[in-house]
Coordinates of C-alpha atoms and ligand atoms in Angstrom, one line a residue:
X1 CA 97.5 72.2 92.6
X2 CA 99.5 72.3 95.9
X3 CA 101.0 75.6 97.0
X4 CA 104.2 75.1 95.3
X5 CA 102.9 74.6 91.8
X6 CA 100.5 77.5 91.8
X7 CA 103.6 79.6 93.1
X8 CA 105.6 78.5 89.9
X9 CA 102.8 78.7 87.8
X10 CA 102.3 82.5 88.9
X11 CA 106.1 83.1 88.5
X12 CA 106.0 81.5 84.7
X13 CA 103.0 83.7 83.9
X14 CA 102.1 86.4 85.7
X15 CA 104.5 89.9 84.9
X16 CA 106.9 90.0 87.9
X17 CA 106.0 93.6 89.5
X18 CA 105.2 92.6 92.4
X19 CA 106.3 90.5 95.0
X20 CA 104.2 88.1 96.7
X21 CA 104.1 86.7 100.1
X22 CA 105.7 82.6 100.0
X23 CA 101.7 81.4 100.7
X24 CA 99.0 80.5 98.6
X25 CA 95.9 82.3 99.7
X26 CA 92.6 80.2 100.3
X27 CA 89.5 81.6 102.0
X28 CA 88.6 84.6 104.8
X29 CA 86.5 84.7 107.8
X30 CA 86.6 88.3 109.7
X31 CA 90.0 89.4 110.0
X32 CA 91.8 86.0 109.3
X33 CA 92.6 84.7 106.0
X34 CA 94.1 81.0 105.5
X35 CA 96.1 79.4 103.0
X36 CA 96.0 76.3 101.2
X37 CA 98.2 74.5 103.9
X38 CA 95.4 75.6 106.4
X39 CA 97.7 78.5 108.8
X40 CA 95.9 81.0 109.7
X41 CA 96.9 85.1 109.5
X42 CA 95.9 88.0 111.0
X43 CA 95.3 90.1 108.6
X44 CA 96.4 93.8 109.1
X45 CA 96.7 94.6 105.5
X46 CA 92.9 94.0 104.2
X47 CA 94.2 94.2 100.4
X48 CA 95.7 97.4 101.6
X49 CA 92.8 99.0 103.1
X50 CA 90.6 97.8 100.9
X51 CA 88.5 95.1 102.7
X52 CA 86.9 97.5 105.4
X53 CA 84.2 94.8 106.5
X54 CA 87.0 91.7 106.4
X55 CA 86.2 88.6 105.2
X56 CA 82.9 86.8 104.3
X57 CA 81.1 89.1 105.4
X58 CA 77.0 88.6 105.7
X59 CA 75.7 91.9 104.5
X60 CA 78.7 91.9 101.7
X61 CA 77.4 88.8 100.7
X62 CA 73.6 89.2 100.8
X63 CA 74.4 92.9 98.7
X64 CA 75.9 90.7 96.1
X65 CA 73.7 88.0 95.6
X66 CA 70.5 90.4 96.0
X67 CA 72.3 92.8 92.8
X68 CA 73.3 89.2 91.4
X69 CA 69.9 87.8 91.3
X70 CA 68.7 90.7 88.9
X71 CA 70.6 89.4 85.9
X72 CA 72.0 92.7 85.3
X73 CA 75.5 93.0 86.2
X74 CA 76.7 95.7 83.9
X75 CA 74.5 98.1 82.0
X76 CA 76.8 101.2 80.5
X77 CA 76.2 104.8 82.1
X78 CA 74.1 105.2 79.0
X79 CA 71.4 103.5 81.4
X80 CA 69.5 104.6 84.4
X81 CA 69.8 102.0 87.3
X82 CA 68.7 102.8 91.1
X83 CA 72.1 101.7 92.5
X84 CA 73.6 104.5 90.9
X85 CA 71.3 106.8 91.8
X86 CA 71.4 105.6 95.3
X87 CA 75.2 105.2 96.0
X88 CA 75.7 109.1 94.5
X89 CA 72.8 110.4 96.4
X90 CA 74.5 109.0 100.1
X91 CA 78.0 110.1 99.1
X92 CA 76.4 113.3 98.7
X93 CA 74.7 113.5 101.9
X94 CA 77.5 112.0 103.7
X95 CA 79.7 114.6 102.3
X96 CA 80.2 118.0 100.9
X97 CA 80.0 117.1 97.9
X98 CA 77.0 117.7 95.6
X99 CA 77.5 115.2 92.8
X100 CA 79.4 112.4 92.3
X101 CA 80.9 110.8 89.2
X102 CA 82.1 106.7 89.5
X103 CA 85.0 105.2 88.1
X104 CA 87.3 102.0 88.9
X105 CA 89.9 102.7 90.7
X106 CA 91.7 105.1 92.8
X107 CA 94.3 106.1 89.9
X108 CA 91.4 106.8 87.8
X109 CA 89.7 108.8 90.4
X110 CA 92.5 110.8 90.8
X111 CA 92.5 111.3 86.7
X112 CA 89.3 112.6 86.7
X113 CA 89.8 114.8 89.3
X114 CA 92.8 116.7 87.2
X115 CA 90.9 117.0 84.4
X116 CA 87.8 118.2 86.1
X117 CA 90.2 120.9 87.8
X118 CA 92.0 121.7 84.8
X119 CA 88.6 122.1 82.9
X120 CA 87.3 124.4 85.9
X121 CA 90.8 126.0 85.6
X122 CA 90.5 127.3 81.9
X123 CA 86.6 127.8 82.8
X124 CA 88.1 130.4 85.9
X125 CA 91.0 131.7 84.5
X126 CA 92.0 131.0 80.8
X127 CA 94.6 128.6 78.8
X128 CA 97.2 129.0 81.2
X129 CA 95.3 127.9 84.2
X130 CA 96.2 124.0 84.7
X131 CA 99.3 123.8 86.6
X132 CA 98.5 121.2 89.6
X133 CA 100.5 121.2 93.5
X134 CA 101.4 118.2 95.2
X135 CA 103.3 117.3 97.9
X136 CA 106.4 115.1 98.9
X137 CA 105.8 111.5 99.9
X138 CA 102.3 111.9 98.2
X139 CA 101.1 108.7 96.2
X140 CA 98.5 109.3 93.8
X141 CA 98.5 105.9 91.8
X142 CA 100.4 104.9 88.6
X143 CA 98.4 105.6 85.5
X144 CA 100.4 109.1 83.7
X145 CA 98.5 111.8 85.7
X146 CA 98.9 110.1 89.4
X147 CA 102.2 109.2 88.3
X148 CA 103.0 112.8 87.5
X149 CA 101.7 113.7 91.3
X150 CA 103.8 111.3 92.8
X151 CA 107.2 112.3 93.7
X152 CA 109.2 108.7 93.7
X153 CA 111.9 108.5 91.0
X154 CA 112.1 104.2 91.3
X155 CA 108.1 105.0 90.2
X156 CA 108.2 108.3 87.9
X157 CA 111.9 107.7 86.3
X158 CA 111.4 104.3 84.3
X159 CA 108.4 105.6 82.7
X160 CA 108.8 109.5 81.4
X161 CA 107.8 111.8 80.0
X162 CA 105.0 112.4 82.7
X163 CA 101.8 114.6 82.2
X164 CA 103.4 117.9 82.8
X165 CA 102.3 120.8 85.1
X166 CA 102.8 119.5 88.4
X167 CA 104.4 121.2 90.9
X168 CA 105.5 119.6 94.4
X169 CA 105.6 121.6 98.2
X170 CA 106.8 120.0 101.1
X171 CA 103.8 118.4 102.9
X172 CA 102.6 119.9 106.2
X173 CA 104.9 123.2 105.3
X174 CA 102.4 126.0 104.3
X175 CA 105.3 128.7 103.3
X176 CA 106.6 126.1 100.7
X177 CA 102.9 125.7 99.3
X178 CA 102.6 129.3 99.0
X179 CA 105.5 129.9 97.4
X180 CA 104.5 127.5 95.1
X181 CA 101.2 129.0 94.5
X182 CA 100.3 131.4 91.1
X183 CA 97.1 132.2 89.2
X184 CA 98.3 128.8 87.0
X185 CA 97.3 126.7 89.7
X186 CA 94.0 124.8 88.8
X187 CA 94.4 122.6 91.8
X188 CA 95.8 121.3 95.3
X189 CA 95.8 117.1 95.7
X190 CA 96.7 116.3 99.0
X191 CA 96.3 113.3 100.8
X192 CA 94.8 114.5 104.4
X193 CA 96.9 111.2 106.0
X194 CA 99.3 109.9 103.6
X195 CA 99.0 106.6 103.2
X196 CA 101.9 104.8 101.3
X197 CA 104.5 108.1 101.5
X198 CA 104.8 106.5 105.3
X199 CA 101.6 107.3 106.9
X200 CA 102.0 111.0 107.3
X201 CA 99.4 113.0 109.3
X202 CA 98.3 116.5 107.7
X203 CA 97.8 119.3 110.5
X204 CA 94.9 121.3 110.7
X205 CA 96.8 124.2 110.2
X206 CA 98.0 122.8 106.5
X207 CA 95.1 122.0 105.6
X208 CA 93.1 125.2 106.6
X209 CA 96.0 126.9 105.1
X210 CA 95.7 124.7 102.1
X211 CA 91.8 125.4 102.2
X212 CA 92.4 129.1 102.0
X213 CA 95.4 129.2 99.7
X214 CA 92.9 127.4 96.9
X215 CA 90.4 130.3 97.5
X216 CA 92.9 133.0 97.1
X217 CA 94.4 131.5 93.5
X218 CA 90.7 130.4 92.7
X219 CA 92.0 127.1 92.3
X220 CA 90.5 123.9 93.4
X221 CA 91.5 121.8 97.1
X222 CA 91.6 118.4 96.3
X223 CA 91.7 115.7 99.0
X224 CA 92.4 112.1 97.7
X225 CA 91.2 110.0 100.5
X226 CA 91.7 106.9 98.3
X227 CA 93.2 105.1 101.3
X228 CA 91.8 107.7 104.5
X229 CA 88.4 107.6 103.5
X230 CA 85.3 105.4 104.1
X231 CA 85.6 105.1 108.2
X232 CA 89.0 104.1 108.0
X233 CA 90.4 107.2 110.5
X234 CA 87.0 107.0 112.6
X235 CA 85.3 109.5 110.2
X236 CA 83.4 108.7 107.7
X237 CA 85.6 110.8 105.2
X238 CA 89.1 112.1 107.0
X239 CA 88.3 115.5 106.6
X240 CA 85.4 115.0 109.0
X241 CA 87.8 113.8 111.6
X242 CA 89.8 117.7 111.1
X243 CA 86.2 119.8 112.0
X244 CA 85.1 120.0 115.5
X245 CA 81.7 121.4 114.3
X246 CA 82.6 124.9 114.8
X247 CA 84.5 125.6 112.1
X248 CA 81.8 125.2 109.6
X249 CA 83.7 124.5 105.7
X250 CA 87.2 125.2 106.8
X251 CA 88.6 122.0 106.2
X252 CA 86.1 121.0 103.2
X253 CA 87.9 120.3 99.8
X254 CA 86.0 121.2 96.0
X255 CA 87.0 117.7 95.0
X256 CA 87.7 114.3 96.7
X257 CA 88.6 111.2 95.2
X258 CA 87.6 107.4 97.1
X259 CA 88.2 104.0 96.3
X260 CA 89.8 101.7 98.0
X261 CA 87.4 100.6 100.5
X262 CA 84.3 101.6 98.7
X263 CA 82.9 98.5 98.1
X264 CA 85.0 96.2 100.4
X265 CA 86.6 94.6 97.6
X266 CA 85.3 95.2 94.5
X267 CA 86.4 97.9 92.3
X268 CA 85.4 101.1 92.0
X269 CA 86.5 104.2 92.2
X270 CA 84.2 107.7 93.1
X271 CA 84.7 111.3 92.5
X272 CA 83.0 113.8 94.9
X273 CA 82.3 117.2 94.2
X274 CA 80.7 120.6 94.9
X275 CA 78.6 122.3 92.3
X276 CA 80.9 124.6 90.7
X277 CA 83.0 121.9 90.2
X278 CA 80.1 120.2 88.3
X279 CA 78.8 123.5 86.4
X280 CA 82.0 123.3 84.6
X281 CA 81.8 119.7 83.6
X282 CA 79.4 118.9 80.1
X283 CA 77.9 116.0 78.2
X284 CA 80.9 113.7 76.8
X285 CA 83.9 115.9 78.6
X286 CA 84.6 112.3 80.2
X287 CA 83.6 108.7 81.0
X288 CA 84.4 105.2 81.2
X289 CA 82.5 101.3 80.3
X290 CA 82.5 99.9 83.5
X291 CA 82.3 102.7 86.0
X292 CA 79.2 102.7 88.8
X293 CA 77.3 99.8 87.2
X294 CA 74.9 97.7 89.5
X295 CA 76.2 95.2 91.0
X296 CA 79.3 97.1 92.7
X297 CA 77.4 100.0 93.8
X298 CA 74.6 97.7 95.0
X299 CA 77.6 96.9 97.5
X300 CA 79.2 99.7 97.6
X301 CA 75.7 101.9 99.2
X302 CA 75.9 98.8 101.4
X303 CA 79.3 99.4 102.6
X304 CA 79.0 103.3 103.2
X305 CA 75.6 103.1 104.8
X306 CA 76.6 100.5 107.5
X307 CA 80.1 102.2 108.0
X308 CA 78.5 105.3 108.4
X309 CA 76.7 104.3 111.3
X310 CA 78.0 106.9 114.1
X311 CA 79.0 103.5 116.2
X312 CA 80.9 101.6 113.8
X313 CA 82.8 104.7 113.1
X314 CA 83.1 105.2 117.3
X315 CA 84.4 101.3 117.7
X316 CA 87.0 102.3 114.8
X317 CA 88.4 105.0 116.4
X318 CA 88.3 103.5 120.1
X319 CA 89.6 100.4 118.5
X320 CA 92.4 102.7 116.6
X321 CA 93.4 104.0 119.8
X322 CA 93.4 100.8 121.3
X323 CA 96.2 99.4 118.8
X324 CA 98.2 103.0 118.9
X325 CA 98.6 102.2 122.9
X326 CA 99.5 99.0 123.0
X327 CA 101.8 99.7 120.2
X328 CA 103.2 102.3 122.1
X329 CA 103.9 99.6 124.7
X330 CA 106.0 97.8 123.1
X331 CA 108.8 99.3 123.9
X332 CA 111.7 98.0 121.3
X333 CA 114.9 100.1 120.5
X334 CA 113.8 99.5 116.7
X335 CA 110.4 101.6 116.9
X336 CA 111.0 105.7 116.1
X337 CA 107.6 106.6 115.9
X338 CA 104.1 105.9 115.6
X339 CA 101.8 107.6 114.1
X340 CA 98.1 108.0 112.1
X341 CA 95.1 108.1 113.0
X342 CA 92.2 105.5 113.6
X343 CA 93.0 101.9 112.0
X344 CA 95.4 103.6 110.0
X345 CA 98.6 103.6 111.6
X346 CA 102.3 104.0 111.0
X347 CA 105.4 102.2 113.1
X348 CA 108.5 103.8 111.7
X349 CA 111.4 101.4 112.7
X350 CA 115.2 101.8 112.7
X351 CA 115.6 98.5 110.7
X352 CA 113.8 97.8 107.2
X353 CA 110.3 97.2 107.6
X354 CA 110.2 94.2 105.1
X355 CA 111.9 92.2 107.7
X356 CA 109.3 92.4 109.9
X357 CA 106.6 91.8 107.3
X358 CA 108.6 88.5 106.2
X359 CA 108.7 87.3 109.9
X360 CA 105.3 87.8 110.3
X361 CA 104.0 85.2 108.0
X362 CA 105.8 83.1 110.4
X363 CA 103.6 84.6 113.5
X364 CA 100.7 84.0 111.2
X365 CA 100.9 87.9 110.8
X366 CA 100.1 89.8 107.7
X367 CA 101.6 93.3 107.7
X368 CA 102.9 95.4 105.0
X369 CA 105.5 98.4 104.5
X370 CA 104.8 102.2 103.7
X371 CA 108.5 102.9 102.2
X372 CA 111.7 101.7 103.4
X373 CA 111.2 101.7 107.1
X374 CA 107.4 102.1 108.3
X375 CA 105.4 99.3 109.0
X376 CA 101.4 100.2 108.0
X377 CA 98.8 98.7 110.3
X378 CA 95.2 99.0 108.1
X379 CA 93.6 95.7 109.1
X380 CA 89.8 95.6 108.4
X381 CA 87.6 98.0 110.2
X382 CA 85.8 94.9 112.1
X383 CA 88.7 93.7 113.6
X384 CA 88.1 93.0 117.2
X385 CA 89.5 93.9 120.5
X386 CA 91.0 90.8 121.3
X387 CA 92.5 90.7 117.6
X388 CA 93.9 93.6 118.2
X389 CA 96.2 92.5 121.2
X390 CA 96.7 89.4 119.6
X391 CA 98.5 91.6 116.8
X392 CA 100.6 93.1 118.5
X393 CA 101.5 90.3 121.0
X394 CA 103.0 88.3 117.3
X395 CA 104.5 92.1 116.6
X396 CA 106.3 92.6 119.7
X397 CA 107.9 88.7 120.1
X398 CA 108.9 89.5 116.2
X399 CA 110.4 93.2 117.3
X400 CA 111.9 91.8 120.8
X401 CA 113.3 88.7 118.5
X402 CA 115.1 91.3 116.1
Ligands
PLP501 C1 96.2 103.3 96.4 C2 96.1 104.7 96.3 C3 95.9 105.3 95.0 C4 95.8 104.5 93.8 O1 94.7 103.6 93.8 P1 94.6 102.4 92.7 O2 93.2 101.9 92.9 O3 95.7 101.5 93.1 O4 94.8 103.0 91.4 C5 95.8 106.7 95.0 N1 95.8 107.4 96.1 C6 96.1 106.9 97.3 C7 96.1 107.8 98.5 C8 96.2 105.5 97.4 O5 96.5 105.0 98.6

């Protein structure tokens, strides 16, 4: 099949939501993937901050074919198997959290989260106690629940009634969250750097804030890190990146959901949390068939233990830096802003993003949009220094030819 067939092939069968790059997608090596007419891209999307390690990566592969070569890909979580046991036990020990529950995905993370809080909630504080706040621009995925969280009518409108009890602050506004706030609140979800809102930043100040609102309504401070976590922002979780050591817990949520990244490309999904988050939780209050079975947490412990590694996480956040100053050289009347943190970084434009992600795949660029009119720059965490000017050499004869 040439390019062109599989392209109509997709277009007969596959369910049009999405809209796909004119290029059929072969193989990866590092941070370049190449299509079936052999171009080459630099790839500053990694399946949208999924693959962390890039492409064909050794240690990826070896964790695979090792949790391969035991037969046993799937088991059911009515089983014990180490890589379970061993994935949960370094998320805890990377983390605050002190047990861990898998799932799939990061909408199903963020599922389990709400009704983990709303169970804690009625635990705390009666029936009435299972209203959740979110913010504006927040995406929390697009199963019912997340759906409800995230504030974007072209998602929320086509498909309601939504879960209801959600209430919505401004994000990085601490007044509007406490006026928000009542002994019905169960939860908080924020995103500590939104990701597709348009790659929003949260102060320490709202987050602290947020930290200490939860403990005065005894509700829960959710972070979803879904697309910030896992070394992406040069800490191992985001929140890390808030805490200069001093400041002991004040930036610590009760629950925080990952995925993305987690195991560099396959899926799974993981929700951390401290114990009296857990102490709520009972035999058969939730579950699901595929979640945490061998062979993607065999990866996944794989992933987290190398990223973790205080000099990968160092390289990503001198490498983020890197990229946020040579952005900032570019000097083009389109760019407003830039902003993020790490490899996860935001180029608000005057001019619609989407032109410059079509333009790239001319460049041999792949770049993708946060909303209307940022540009989101999440290219695997191993990209190199020499990638990284190559980037945005392609992105500033694309901006300078606009
Ligand atoms: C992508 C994303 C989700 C949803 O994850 P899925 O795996 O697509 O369900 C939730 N929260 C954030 C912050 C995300 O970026």
């Amino acid at each position: 099949m040439n390019a062109q067939e599989v392209i109509e092939l997709e277009q007969s069968h596959v369910l049009g939501v999405y809209g796909r790059a004119p290029f059929v997608l072969e193989r990866g090596e590092g941070s370049t993937l190449y299509d079936t007419e052999g171009r080459a891209y630099l790839d500053c999307v990694a399946g949208i901050a999924v693959n962390a390690l890039g492409y064909n990566d050794a240690g990826v592969t070896q964790a695979m074919e090792a949790a391969a070569a035991t037969g046993m890909l799937h088991v059911s979580n009515l089983y014990h198997t180490a890589p379970h046991a061993r994935l949960a036990a370094l998320l805890c020990e990377s983390s605050f959290a002190d047990k861990v529950h898998f799932c799939n995905s990061g909408a199903e993370a963020n599922e389990g989260a709400f009704k983990f809080a709303r169970r804690y909630g009625r635990a705390h504080g009666g029936e009435d106690k299972v209203e959740i706040l979110a913010f504006t621009n927040a995406f929390h995925g697009r199963t019912m629940g997340a759906l409800a969280a995230t504030p974007r009518p072209k998602y929320q409108d086509p498909f309601k009634p939504l879960m209801p009890g959600v209430r919505f602050a401004e994000f990085n506004n601490l007044a509007s969250a406490r006026a928000q706030m009542d002994a019905r609140v169960c939860a908080i979800i924020v995103e500590p750097i939104q990701g597709e809102g348009g790659v929003h930043v949260a102060t320490p100040e709202f987050l602290t804030g947020l930290r200490a609102l939860a403990d005065e309504f005894d509700a829960l401070l959710i972070y979803d890190e879904v697309q910030c976590g896992v070394g992406r922002t040069g800490s191992l979780w985001a929140y890390q990146g808030y805490s200069n050591g001093e400041q002991g817990d004040s930036f610590a949520p009760d629950i925080l959901t990952a995925a993305k990244p987690l195991a560099a490309g396959l899926p799974i999904g993981a929700i951390l949390m401290r114990q009296r988050v857990a102490a709520t939780i009972h035999k058969g209050d939730h579950g699901s068939t595929f979640a945490g079975g061998p062979l993607v947490t065999s990866v996944a412990h794989h992933v987290v233990n190398r990223i973790a590694q205080p000099a990968f996480l160092a390289a990503v956040e001198a490498k983020g830096k890197l990229l946020h100053d040579l952005l900032e050289e570019i000097n083009s009347p389109h760019i407003i802003e830039i902003r993020g943190k790490g490899l996860m970084l935001g180029v608000e434009l005057d001019i619609e993003a989407a032109e410059v992600v079509n333009r790239g795949y001319a460049e041999g660029l792949i770049l993708v949009n946060a909303g209307p009119h940022v540009l989101r720059l999440v290219p695997p965490l191993v990209i190199t220094e020499a990638e990284i000017h190559e980037v945005v050499a392609r992105l500033t004869r694309i901006l300078h030819a606009l």
